[in-house]
Short mmCIF file of N, CA and C in Angstrom, two decimals:
data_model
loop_
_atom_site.label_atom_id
_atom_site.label_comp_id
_atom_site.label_asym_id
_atom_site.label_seq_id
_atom_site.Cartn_x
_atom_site.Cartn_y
_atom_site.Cartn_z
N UNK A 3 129.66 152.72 74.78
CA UNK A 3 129.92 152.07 76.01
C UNK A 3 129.70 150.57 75.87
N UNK A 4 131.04 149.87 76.58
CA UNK A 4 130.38 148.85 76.16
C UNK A 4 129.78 147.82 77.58
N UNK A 5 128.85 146.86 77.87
CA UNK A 5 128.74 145.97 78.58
C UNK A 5 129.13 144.39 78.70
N UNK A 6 129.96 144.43 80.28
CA UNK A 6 130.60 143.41 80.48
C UNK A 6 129.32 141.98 80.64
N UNK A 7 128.89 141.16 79.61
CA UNK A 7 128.05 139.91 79.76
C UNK A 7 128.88 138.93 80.31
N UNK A 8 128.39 138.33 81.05
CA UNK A 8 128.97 137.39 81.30
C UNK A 8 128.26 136.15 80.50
N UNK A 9 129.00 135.58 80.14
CA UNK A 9 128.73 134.36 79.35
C UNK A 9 128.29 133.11 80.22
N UNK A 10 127.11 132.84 80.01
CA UNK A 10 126.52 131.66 80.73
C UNK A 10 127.48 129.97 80.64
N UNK A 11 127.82 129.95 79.49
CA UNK A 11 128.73 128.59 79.65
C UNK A 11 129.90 128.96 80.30
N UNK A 12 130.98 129.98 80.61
CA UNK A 12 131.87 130.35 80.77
C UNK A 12 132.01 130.42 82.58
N UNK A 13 130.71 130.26 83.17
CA UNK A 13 130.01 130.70 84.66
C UNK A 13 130.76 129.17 84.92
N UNK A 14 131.50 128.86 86.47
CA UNK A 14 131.73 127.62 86.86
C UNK A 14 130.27 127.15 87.58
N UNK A 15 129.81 126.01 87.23
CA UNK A 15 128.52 125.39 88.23
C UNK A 15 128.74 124.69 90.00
N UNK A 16 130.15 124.71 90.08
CA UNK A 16 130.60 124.35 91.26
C UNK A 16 129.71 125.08 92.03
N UNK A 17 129.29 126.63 92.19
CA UNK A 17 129.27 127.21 93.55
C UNK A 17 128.13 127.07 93.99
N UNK A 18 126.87 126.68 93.03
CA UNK A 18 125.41 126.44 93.33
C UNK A 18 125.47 124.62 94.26
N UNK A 19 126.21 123.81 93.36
CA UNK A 19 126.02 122.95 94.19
C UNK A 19 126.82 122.53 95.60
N UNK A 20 127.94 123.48 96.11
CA UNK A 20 128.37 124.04 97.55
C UNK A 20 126.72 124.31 98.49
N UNK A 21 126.21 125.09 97.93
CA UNK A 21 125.52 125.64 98.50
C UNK A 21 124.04 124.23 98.87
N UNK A 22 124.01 124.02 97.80
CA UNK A 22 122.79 122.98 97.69
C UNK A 22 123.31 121.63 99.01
N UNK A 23 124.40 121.17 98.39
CA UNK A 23 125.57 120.36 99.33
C UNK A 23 125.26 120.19 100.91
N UNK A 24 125.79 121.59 101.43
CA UNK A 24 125.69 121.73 102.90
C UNK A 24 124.13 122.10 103.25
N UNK A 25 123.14 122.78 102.80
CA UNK A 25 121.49 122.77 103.08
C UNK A 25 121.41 121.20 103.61
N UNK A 26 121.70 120.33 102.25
CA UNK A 26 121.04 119.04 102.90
C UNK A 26 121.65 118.57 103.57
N UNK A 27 123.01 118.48 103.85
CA UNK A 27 123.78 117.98 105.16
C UNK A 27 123.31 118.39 106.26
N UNK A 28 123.10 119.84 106.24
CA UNK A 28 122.42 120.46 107.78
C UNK A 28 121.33 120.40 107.57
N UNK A 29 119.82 119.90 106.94
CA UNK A 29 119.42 119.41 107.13
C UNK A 29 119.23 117.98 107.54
N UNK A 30 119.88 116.97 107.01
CA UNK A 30 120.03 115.64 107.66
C UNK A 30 120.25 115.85 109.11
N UNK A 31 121.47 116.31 109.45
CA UNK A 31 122.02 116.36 110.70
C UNK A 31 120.94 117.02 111.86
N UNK A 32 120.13 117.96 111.46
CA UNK A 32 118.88 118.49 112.62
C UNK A 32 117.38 116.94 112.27
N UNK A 33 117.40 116.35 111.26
CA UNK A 33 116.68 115.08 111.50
C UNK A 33 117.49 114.31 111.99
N UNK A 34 118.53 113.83 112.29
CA UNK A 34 119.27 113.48 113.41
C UNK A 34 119.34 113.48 114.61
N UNK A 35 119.60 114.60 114.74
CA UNK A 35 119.43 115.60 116.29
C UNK A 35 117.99 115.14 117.00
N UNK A 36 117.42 115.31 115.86
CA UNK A 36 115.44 115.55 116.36
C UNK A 36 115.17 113.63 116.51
N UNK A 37 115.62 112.94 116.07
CA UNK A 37 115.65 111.93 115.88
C UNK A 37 116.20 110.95 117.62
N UNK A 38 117.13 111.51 117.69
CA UNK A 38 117.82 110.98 118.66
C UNK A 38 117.59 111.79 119.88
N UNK A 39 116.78 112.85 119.77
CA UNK A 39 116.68 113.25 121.33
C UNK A 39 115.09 112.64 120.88
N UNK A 40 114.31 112.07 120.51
CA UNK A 40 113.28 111.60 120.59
C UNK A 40 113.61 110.11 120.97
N UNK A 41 114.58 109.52 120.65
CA UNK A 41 114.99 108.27 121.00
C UNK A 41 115.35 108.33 122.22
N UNK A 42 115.93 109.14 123.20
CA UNK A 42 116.61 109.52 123.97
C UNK A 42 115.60 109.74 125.24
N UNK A 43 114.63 110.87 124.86
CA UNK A 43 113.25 110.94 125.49
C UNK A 43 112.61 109.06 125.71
N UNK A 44 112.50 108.72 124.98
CA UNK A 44 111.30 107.28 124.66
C UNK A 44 112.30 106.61 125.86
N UNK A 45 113.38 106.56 125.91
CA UNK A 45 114.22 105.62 126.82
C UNK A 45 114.33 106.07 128.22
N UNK A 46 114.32 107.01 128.26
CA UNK A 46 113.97 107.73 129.81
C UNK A 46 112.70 107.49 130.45
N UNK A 47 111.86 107.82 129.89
CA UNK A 47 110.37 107.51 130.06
C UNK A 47 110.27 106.21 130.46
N UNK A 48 110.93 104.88 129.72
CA UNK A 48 110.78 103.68 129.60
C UNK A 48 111.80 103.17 131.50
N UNK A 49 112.53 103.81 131.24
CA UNK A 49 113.55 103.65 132.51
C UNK A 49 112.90 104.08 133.85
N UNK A 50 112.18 105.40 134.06
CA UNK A 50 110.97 105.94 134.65
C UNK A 50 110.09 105.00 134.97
N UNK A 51 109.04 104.58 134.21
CA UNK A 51 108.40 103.99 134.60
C UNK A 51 108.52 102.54 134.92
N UNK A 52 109.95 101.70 134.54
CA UNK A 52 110.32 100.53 135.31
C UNK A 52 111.00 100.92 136.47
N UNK A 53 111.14 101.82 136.89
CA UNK A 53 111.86 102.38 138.58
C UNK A 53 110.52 102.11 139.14
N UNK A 54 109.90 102.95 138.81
CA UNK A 54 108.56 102.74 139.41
C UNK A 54 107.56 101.93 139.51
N UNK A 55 107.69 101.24 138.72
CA UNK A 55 106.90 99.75 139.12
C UNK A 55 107.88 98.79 139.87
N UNK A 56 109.10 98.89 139.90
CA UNK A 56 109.74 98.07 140.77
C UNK A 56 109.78 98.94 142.33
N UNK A 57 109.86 99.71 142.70
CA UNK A 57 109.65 100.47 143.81
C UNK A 57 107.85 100.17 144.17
N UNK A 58 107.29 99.45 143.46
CA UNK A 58 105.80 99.44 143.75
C UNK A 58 105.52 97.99 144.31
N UNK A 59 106.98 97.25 143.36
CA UNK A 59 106.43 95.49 143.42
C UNK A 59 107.12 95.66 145.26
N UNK A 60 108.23 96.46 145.14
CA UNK A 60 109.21 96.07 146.47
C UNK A 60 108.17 96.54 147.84
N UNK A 61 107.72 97.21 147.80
CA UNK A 61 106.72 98.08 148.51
C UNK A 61 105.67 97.17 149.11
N UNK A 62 105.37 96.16 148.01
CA UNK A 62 104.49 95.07 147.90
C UNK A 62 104.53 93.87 149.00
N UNK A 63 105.91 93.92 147.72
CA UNK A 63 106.38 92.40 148.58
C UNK A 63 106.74 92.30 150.20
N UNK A 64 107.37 93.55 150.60
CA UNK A 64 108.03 93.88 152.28
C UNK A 64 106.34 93.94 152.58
N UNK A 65 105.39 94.33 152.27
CA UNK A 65 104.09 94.43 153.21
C UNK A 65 103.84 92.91 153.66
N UNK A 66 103.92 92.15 152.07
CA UNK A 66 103.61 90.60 151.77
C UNK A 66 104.07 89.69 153.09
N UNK A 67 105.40 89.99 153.14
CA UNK A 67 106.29 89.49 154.01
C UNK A 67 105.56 89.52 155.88
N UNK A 68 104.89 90.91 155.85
CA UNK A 68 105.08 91.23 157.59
C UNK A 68 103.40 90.24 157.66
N UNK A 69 102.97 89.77 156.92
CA UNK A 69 100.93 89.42 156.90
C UNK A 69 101.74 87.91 157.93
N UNK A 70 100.94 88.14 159.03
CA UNK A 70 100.80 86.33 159.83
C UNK A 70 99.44 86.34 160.12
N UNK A 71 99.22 84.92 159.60
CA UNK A 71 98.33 84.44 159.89
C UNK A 71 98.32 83.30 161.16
N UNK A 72 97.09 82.91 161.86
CA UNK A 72 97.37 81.65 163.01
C UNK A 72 96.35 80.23 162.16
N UNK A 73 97.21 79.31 162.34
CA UNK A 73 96.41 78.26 161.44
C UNK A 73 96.69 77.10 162.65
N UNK A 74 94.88 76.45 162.26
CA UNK A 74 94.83 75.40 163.59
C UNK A 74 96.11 73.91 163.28
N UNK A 75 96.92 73.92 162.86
CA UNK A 75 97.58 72.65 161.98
C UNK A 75 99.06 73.36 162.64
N UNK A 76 99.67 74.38 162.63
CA UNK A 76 101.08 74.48 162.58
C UNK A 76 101.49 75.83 163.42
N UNK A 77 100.22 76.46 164.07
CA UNK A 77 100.57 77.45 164.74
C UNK A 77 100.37 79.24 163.53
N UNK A 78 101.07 79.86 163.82
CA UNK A 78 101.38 81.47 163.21
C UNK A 78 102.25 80.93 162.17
N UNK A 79 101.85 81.74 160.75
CA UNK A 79 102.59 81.51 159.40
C UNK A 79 102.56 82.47 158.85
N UNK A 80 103.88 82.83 158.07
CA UNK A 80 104.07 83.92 157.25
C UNK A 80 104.75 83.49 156.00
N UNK A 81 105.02 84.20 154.86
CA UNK A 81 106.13 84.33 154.20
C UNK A 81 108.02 84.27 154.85
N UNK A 82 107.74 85.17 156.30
CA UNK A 82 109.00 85.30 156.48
C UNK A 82 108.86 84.19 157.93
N UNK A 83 109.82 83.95 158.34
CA UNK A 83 110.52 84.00 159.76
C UNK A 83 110.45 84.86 161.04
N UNK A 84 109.35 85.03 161.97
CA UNK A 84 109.68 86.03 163.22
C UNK A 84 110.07 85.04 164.56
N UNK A 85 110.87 85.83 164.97
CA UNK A 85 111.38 85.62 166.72
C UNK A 85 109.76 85.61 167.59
N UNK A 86 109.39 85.28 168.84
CA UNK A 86 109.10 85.40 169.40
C UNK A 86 108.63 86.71 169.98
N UNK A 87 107.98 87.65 169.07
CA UNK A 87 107.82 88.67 170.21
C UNK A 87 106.68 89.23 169.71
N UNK A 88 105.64 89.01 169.13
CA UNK A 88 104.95 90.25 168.38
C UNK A 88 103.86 89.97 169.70
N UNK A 89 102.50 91.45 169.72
CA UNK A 89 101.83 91.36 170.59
C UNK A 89 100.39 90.39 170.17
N UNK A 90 100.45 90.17 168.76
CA UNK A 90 99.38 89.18 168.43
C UNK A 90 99.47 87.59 168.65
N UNK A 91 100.52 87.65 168.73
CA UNK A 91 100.81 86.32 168.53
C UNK A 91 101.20 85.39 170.27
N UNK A 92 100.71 86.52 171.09
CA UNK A 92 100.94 85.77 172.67
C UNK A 92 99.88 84.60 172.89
N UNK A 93 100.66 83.62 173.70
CA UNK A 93 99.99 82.39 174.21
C UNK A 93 99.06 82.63 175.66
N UNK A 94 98.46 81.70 175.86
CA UNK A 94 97.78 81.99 176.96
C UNK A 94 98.31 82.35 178.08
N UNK A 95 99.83 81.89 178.22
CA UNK A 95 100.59 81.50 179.38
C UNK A 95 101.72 82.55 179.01
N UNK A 96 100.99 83.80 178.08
CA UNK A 96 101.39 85.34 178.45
C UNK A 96 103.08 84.96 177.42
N UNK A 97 103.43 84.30 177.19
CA UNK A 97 104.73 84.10 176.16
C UNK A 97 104.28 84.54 174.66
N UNK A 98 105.30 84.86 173.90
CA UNK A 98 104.92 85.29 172.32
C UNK A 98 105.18 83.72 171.96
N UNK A 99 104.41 83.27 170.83
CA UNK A 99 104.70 82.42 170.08
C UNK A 99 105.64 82.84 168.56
N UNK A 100 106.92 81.94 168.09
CA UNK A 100 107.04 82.16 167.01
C UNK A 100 106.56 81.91 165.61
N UNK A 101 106.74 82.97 164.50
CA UNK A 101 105.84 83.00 163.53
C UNK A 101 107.10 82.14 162.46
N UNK A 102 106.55 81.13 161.89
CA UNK A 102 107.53 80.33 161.06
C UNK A 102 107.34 80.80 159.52
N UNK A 103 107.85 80.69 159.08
CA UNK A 103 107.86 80.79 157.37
C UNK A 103 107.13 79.37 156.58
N UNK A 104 106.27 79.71 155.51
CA UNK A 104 105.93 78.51 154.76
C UNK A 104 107.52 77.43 154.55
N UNK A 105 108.24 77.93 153.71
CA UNK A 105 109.06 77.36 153.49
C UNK A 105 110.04 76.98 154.68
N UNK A 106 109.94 77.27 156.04
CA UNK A 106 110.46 76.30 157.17
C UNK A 106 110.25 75.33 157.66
N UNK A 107 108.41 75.43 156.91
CA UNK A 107 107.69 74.25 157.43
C UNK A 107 108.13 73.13 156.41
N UNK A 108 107.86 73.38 155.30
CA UNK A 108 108.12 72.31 154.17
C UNK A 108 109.25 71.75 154.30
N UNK A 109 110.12 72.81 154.28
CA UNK A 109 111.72 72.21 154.70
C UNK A 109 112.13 71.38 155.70
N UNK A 110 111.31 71.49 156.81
CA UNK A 110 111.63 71.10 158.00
C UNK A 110 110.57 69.13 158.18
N UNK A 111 109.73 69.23 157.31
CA UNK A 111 108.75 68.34 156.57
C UNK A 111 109.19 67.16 156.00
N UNK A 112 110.44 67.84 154.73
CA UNK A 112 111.12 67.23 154.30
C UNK A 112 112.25 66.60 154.61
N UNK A 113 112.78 67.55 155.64
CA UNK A 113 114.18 66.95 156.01
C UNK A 113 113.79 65.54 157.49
N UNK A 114 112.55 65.86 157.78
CA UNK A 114 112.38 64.80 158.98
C UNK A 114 111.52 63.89 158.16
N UNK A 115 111.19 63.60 156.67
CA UNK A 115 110.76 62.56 155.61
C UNK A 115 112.13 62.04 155.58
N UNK A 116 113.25 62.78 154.90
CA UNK A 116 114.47 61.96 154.66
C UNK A 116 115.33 61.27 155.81
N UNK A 117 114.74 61.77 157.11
CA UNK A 117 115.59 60.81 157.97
C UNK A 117 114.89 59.94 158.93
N UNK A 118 113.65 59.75 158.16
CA UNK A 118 112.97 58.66 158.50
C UNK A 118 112.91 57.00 157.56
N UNK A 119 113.31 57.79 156.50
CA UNK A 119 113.64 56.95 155.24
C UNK A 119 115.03 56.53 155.54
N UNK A 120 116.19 57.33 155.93
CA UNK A 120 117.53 56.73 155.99
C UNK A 120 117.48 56.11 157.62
N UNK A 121 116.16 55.97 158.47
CA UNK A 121 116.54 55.24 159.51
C UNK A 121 115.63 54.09 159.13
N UNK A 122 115.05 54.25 158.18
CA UNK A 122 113.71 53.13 157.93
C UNK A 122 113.14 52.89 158.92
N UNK A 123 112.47 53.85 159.50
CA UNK A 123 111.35 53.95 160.62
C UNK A 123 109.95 54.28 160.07
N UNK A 124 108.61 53.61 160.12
CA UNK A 124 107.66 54.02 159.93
C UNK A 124 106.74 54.60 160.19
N UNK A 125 106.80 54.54 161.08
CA UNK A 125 106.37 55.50 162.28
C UNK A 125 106.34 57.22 162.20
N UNK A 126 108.04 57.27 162.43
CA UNK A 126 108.83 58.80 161.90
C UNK A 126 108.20 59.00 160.28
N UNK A 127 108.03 58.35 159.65
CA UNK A 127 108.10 58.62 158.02
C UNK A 127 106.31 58.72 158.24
N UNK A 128 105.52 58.22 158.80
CA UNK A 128 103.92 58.64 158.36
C UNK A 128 104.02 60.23 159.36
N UNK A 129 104.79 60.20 160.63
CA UNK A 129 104.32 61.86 160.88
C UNK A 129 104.76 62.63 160.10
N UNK A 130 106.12 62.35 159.11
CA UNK A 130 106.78 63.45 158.17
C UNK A 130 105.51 63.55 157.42
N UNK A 131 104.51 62.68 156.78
CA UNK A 131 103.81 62.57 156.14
C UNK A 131 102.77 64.02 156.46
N UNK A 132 102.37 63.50 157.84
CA UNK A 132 100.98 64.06 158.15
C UNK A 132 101.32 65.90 158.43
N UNK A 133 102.98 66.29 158.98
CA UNK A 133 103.37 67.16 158.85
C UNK A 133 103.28 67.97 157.36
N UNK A 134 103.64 67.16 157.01
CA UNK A 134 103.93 67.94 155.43
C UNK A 134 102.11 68.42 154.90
N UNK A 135 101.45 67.50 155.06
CA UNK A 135 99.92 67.99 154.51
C UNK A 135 99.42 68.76 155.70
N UNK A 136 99.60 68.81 156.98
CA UNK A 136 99.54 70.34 157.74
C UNK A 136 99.98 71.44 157.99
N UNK A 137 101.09 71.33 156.92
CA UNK A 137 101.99 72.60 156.05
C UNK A 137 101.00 72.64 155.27
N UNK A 138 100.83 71.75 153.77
CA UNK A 138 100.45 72.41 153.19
C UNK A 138 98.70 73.32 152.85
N UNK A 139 98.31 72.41 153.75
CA UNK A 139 96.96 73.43 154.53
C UNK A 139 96.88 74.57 155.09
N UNK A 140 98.16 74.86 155.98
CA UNK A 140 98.45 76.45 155.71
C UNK A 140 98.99 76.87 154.91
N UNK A 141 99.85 76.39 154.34
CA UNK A 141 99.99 77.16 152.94
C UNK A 141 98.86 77.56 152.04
N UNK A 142 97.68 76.80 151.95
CA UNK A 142 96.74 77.52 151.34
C UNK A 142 96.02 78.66 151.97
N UNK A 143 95.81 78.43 153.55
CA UNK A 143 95.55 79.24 154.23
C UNK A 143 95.69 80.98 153.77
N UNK A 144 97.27 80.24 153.63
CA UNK A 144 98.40 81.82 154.06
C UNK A 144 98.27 82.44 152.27
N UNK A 145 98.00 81.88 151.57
CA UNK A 145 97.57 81.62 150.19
C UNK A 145 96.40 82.97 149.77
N UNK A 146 95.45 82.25 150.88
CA UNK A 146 94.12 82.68 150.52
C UNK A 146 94.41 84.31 151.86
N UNK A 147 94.75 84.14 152.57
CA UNK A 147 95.35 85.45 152.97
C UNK A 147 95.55 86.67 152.16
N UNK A 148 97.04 86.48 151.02
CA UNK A 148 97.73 87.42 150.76
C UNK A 148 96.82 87.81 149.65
N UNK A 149 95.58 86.56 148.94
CA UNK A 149 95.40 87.27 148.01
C UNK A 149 94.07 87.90 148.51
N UNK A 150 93.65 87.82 149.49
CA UNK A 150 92.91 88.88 149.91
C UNK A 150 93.48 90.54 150.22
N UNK A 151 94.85 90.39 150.83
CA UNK A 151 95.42 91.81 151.01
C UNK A 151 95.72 92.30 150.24
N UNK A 152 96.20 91.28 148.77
CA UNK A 152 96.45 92.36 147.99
C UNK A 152 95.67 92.79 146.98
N UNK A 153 94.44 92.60 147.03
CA UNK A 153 93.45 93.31 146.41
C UNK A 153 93.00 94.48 146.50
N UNK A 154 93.01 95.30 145.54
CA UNK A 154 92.79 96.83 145.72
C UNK A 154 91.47 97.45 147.24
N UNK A 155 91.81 97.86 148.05
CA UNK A 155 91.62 98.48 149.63
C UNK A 155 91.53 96.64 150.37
N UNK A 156 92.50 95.58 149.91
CA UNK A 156 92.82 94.34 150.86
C UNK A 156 93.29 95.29 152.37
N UNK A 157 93.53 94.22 153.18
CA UNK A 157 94.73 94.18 154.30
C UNK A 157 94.99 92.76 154.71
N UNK A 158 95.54 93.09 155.49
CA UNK A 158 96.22 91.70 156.56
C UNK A 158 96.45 92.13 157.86
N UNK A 159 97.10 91.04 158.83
CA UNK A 159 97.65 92.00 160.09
C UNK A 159 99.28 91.27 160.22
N UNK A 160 100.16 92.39 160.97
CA UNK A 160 101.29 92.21 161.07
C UNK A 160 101.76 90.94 162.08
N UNK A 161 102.55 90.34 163.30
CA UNK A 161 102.30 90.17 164.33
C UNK A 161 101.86 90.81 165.53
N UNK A 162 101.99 91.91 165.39
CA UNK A 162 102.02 92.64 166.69
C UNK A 162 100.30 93.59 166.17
N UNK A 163 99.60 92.87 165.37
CA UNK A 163 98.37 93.74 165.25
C UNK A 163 97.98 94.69 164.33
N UNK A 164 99.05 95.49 163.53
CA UNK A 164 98.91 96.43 162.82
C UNK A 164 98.44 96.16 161.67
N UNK A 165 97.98 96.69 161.17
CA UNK A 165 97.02 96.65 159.79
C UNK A 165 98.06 97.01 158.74
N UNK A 166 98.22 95.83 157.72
CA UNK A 166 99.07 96.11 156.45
C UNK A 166 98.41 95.70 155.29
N UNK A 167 98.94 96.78 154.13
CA UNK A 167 97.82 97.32 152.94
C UNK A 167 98.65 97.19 151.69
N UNK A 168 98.88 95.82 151.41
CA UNK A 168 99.91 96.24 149.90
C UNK A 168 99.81 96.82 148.71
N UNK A 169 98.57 96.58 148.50
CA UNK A 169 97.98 97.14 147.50
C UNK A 169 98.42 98.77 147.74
N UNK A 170 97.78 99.29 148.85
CA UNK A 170 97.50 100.66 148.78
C UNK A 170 99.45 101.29 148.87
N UNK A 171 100.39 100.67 149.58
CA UNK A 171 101.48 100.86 149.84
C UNK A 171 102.19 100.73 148.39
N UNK A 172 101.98 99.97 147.60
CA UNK A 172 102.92 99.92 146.06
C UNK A 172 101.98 101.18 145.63
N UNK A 173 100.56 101.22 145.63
CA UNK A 173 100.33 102.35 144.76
C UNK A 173 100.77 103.52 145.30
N UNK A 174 101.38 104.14 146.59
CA UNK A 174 101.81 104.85 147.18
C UNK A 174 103.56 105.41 146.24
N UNK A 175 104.05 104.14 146.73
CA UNK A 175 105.35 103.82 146.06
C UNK A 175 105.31 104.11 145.00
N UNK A 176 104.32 103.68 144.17
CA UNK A 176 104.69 104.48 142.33
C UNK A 176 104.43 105.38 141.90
N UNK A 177 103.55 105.77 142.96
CA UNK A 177 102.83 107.44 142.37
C UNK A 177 104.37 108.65 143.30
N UNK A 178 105.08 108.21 144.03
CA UNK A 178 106.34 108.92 144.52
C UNK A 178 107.40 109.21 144.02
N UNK A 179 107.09 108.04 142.82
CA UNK A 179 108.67 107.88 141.69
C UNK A 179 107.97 108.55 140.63
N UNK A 180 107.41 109.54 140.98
CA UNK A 180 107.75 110.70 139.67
C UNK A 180 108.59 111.50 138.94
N UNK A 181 109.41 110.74 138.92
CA UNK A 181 111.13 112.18 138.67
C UNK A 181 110.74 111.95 137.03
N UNK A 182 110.99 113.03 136.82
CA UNK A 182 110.28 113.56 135.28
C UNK A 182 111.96 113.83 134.83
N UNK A 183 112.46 113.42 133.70
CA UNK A 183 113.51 113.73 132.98
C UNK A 183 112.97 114.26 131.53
N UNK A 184 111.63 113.76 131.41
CA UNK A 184 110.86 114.10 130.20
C UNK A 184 110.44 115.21 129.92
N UNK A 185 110.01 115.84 131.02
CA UNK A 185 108.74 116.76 130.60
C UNK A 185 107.84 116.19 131.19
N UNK A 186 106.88 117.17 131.07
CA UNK A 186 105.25 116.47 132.02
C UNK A 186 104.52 115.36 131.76
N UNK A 187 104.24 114.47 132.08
CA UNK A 187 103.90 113.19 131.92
C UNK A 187 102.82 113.08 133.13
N UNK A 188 102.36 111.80 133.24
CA UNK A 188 101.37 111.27 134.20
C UNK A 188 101.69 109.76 134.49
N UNK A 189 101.93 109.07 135.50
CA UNK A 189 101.76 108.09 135.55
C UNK A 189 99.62 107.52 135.65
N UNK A 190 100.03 106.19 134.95
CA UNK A 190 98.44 105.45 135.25
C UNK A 190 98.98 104.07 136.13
N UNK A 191 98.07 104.80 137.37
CA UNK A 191 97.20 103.74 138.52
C UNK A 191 97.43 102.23 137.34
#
């Protein structure tokens, strides 16, 4: 009987390295995969938690905005602009006073400096003067205000009386923007 040997040089070597070939291709390609959904993860997370600190600053800033203060130099001052109506801010003679903005005062400072200068009046040009440094005395005022409210358990008051908490309102705001695309995570305070 006889037996069929196969002859070792006679064997083609092609089919071992087919095989070897595609292993490491499909391996590369799952460090790929693993690669890029880890890249993919890191950027979500990163997107996450800038939603949420901007939903914290905005949260902030609208509290920032409603704080009036009354300063003996220029009347009720805020960040923003109010009409006439809040319940803190009534005069003796039972009317609301309006709450002006820093920057209405300055503006308004400046623009009655420049047309005291283009009438060359001196007079007009020392009250632009004395205006402008009783702006900016509430401005420190309103200064020393916000950075009291926004110190962790700060406040302020609105016009109409109400108690506003920026601090506590952004940390509200960021601890809400939890949308998890990740997986379980934690935001840090």
């Amino acid at each position: 009987m006889k037996v069929n040997r196969i002859d070792k040089k006679s064997r083609a070597p092609g089919g071992n390295m087919l095989i070897l070939i595609t292993a490491a291709i499909v391996g590369i390609m799952i460090g790929l995969m693993i690669f890029g959904l880890g890249f993919v993860r890191l950027l979500g997370t990163s997107q996450e938690q800038r939603t949420a600190i901007e939903a914290a600053a905005l949260a902030a800033a609208r509290d920032c905005t409603r704080i009036c203060i009354p300063t003996a130099e220029v009347g009720w001052v805020s960040l923003s602009d109010y009409v006439p109506n809040g319940s803190r801010t009534t005069a003796p003679d039972g009317y609301a006073l309006p709450v002006r903005s820093i920057n209405t005062l300055i503006g308004t400072a400046r623009l009655d400096l420049i047309i005291a200068d283009r009438l060359n009046e001196d007079i007009m040009r020392e009250l632009a003067r004395v205006d402008l440094q009783d702006t900016l005395s509430a401005k420190d005022q309103l200064v020393t205000a916000l950075r009291a409210a926004i110190a962790p358990g700060g406040s302020g008051l609105d016009k109409d009386g109400n108690t506003v908490r920026p601090y506590q309102s952004a940390e509200n705001a960021y601890k809400q923007n939890q949308i998890r695309m990740t997986g379980n995570s934690n935001y840090v305070a």
